[in-house]
Amino acid sequence: MAKWTPQHEAPEPLEGPIVPTIIGGTILWFVLFLVQLPFYGWFDDRGHAWWVWTCLAGAGLGLIGIYYVRRRDAAIKRAEALREAE
């Protein structure tokens, strides 16, 4: 079987307000965790305690994501400044 090769180039990635998007998502996960926390007993009785911990994991991973996208954004801006300086 022959390897498939694309017939056209891939489109450029979409750039947008990445940092605020990740911050908003992280806040949303943390708020969902806080909203579900008082009902932990209800979730645990029905075998759905993992919902609460999923929200906490989403918030924790979001913090890592904030760190990552802020560094990426700063690196992109540094590269643009160097390109303009040349």
JSON list of C-alpha atoms in Angstrom, two decimals:
[
{"chain": "A", "resi": 1, "resn": "MET", "atom": "CA", "xyz": [0.00, 0.00, 0.00]},
{"chain": "A", "resi": 2, "resn": "ALA", "atom": "CA", "xyz": [1.41, 3.38, -0.99]},
{"chain": "A", "resi": 3, "resn": "LYS", "atom": "CA", "xyz": [1.86, 6.16, 1.54]},
{"chain": "A", "resi": 4, "resn": "TRP", "atom": "CA", "xyz": [-0.73, 8.89, 1.25]},
{"chain": "A", "resi": 5, "resn": "THR", "atom": "CA", "xyz": [0.62, 12.36, 0.51]},
{"chain": "A", "resi": 6, "resn": "PRO", "atom": "CA", "xyz": [-1.46, 15.53, 0.75]},
{"chain": "A", "resi": 7, "resn": "GLN", "atom": "CA", "xyz": [-2.28, 17.34, -2.48]},
{"chain": "A", "resi": 8, "resn": "HIS", "atom": "CA", "xyz": [-2.11, 20.84, -0.96]},
{"chain": "A", "resi": 9, "resn": "GLU", "atom": "CA", "xyz": [-0.28, 22.65, 1.82]},
{"chain": "A", "resi": 10, "resn": "ALA", "atom": "CA", "xyz": [-1.69, 22.72, 5.31]},
{"chain": "A", "resi": 11, "resn": "PRO", "atom": "CA", "xyz": [-3.27, 26.06, 6.29]},
{"chain": "A", "resi": 12, "resn": "GLU", "atom": "CA", "xyz": [-1.49, 28.38, 8.69]},
{"chain": "A", "resi": 13, "resn": "PRO", "atom": "CA", "xyz": [-2.48, 27.87, 12.34]},
{"chain": "A", "resi": 14, "resn": "LEU", "atom": "CA", "xyz": [-5.05, 30.28, 13.69]},
{"chain": "A", "resi": 15, "resn": "GLU", "atom": "CA", "xyz": [-3.64, 32.80, 16.12]},
{"chain": "A", "resi": 16, "resn": "GLY", "atom": "CA", "xyz": [-5.86, 34.59, 18.57]},
{"chain": "A", "resi": 17, "resn": "PRO", "atom": "CA", "xyz": [-6.09, 35.64, 22.18]},
{"chain": "A", "resi": 18, "resn": "ILE", "atom": "CA", "xyz": [-4.59, 32.39, 23.47]},
{"chain": "A", "resi": 19, "resn": "VAL", "atom": "CA", "xyz": [-3.58, 33.51, 26.97]},
{"chain": "A", "resi": 20, "resn": "PRO", "atom": "CA", "xyz": [-7.01, 34.92, 27.94]},
{"chain": "A", "resi": 21, "resn": "THR", "atom": "CA", "xyz": [-8.69, 31.82, 26.50]},
{"chain": "A", "resi": 22, "resn": "ILE", "atom": "CA", "xyz": [-6.58, 29.48, 28.63]},
{"chain": "A", "resi": 23, "resn": "ILE", "atom": "CA", "xyz": [-7.05, 31.67, 31.72]},
{"chain": "A", "resi": 24, "resn": "GLY", "atom": "CA", "xyz": [-10.82, 31.68, 31.17]},
{"chain": "A", "resi": 25, "resn": "GLY", "atom": "CA", "xyz": [-10.93, 27.91, 30.79]},
{"chain": "A", "resi": 26, "resn": "THR", "atom": "CA", "xyz": [-8.85, 27.42, 33.93]},
{"chain": "A", "resi": 27, "resn": "ILE", "atom": "CA", "xyz": [-11.13, 29.71, 35.92]},
{"chain": "A", "resi": 28, "resn": "LEU", "atom": "CA", "xyz": [-14.14, 27.83, 34.59]},
{"chain": "A", "resi": 29, "resn": "TRP", "atom": "CA", "xyz": [-12.72, 24.45, 35.71]},
{"chain": "A", "resi": 30, "resn": "PHE", "atom": "CA", "xyz": [-11.90, 25.84, 39.16]},
{"chain": "A", "resi": 31, "resn": "VAL", "atom": "CA", "xyz": [-15.37, 27.40, 39.56]},
{"chain": "A", "resi": 32, "resn": "LEU", "atom": "CA", "xyz": [-16.95, 24.08, 38.58]},
{"chain": "A", "resi": 33, "resn": "PHE", "atom": "CA", "xyz": [-14.81, 22.36, 41.22]},
{"chain": "A", "resi": 34, "resn": "LEU", "atom": "CA", "xyz": [-15.90, 24.86, 43.89]},
{"chain": "A", "resi": 35, "resn": "VAL", "atom": "CA", "xyz": [-19.57, 24.55, 42.92]},
{"chain": "A", "resi": 36, "resn": "GLN", "atom": "CA", "xyz": [-19.48, 20.75, 43.15]},
{"chain": "A", "resi": 37, "resn": "LEU", "atom": "CA", "xyz": [-17.42, 20.56, 46.35]},
{"chain": "A", "resi": 38, "resn": "PRO", "atom": "CA", "xyz": [-20.34, 21.13, 48.78]},
{"chain": "A", "resi": 39, "resn": "PHE", "atom": "CA", "xyz": [-22.18, 18.25, 47.08]},
{"chain": "A", "resi": 40, "resn": "TYR", "atom": "CA", "xyz": [-19.26, 15.82, 47.29]},
{"chain": "A", "resi": 41, "resn": "GLY", "atom": "CA", "xyz": [-21.26, 13.41, 49.47]},
{"chain": "A", "resi": 42, "resn": "TRP", "atom": "CA", "xyz": [-24.07, 13.31, 46.92]},
{"chain": "A", "resi": 43, "resn": "PHE", "atom": "CA", "xyz": [-21.62, 12.62, 44.10]},
{"chain": "A", "resi": 44, "resn": "ASP", "atom": "CA", "xyz": [-19.80, 9.98, 46.16]},
{"chain": "A", "resi": 45, "resn": "ASP", "atom": "CA", "xyz": [-23.02, 8.16, 47.09]},
{"chain": "A", "resi": 46, "resn": "ARG", "atom": "CA", "xyz": [-23.89, 7.79, 43.40]},
{"chain": "A", "resi": 47, "resn": "GLY", "atom": "CA", "xyz": [-20.39, 6.83, 42.26]},
{"chain": "A", "resi": 48, "resn": "HIS", "atom": "CA", "xyz": [-19.71, 10.13, 40.51]},
{"chain": "A", "resi": 49, "resn": "ALA", "atom": "CA", "xyz": [-17.03, 11.58, 42.78]},
{"chain": "A", "resi": 50, "resn": "TRP", "atom": "CA", "xyz": [-14.68, 11.55, 39.81]},
{"chain": "A", "resi": 51, "resn": "TRP", "atom": "CA", "xyz": [-16.61, 14.55, 38.41]},
{"chain": "A", "resi": 52, "resn": "VAL", "atom": "CA", "xyz": [-15.32, 16.70, 41.27]},
{"chain": "A", "resi": 53, "resn": "TRP", "atom": "CA", "xyz": [-11.74, 15.50, 40.85]},
{"chain": "A", "resi": 54, "resn": "THR", "atom": "CA", "xyz": [-11.92, 15.94, 37.07]},
{"chain": "A", "resi": 55, "resn": "CYS", "atom": "CA", "xyz": [-12.70, 19.62, 37.59]},
{"chain": "A", "resi": 56, "resn": "LEU", "atom": "CA", "xyz": [-9.77, 19.98, 39.98]},
{"chain": "A", "resi": 57, "resn": "ALA", "atom": "CA", "xyz": [-7.48, 18.22, 37.49]},
{"chain": "A", "resi": 58, "resn": "GLY", "atom": "CA", "xyz": [-8.72, 20.55, 34.74]},
{"chain": "A", "resi": 59, "resn": "ALA", "atom": "CA", "xyz": [-7.87, 23.57, 36.87]},
{"chain": "A", "resi": 60, "resn": "GLY", "atom": "CA", "xyz": [-4.42, 22.16, 37.70]},
{"chain": "A", "resi": 61, "resn": "LEU", "atom": "CA", "xyz": [-3.65, 21.39, 34.08]},
{"chain": "A", "resi": 62, "resn": "GLY", "atom": "CA", "xyz": [-4.94, 24.83, 33.18]},
{"chain": "A", "resi": 63, "resn": "LEU", "atom": "CA", "xyz": [-2.32, 26.38, 35.46]},
{"chain": "A", "resi": 64, "resn": "ILE", "atom": "CA", "xyz": [0.35, 24.46, 33.58]},
{"chain": "A", "resi": 65, "resn": "GLY", "atom": "CA", "xyz": [-1.24, 25.64, 30.33]},
{"chain": "A", "resi": 66, "resn": "ILE", "atom": "CA", "xyz": [-1.17, 29.28, 31.46]},
{"chain": "A", "resi": 67, "resn": "TYR", "atom": "CA", "xyz": [2.54, 28.98, 32.17]},
{"chain": "A", "resi": 68, "resn": "TYR", "atom": "CA", "xyz": [3.15, 27.35, 28.79]},
{"chain": "A", "resi": 69, "resn": "VAL", "atom": "CA", "xyz": [1.15, 29.81, 26.64]},
{"chain": "A", "resi": 70, "resn": "ARG", "atom": "CA", "xyz": [2.56, 32.86, 28.41]},
{"chain": "A", "resi": 71, "resn": "ARG", "atom": "CA", "xyz": [6.10, 31.66, 27.69]},
{"chain": "A", "resi": 72, "resn": "ARG", "atom": "CA", "xyz": [5.12, 30.85, 24.09]},
{"chain": "A", "resi": 73, "resn": "ASP", "atom": "CA", "xyz": [3.56, 34.27, 23.62]},
{"chain": "A", "resi": 74, "resn": "ALA", "atom": "CA", "xyz": [6.66, 35.98, 25.03]},
{"chain": "A", "resi": 75, "resn": "ALA", "atom": "CA", "xyz": [8.92, 33.92, 22.73]},
{"chain": "A", "resi": 76, "resn": "ILE", "atom": "CA", "xyz": [6.84, 34.87, 19.68]},
{"chain": "A", "resi": 77, "resn": "LYS", "atom": "CA", "xyz": [7.04, 38.56, 20.62]},
{"chain": "A", "resi": 78, "resn": "ARG", "atom": "CA", "xyz": [10.81, 38.31, 21.16]},
{"chain": "A", "resi": 79, "resn": "ALA", "atom": "CA", "xyz": [11.25, 36.67, 17.76]},
{"chain": "A", "resi": 80, "resn": "GLU", "atom": "CA", "xyz": [9.17, 39.39, 16.08]},
{"chain": "A", "resi": 81, "resn": "ALA", "atom": "CA", "xyz": [11.21, 42.11, 17.81]},
{"chain": "A", "resi": 82, "resn": "LEU", "atom": "CA", "xyz": [14.47, 40.52, 16.64]},
{"chain": "A", "resi": 83, "resn": "ARG", "atom": "CA", "xyz": [13.13, 40.21, 13.11]},
{"chain": "A", "resi": 84, "resn": "GLU", "atom": "CA", "xyz": [12.13, 43.89, 13.09]},
{"chain": "A", "resi": 85, "resn": "ALA", "atom": "CA", "xyz": [15.50, 44.95, 14.49]},
{"chain": "A", "resi": 86, "resn": "GLU", "atom": "CA", "xyz": [17.36, 43.29, 11.61]}
]
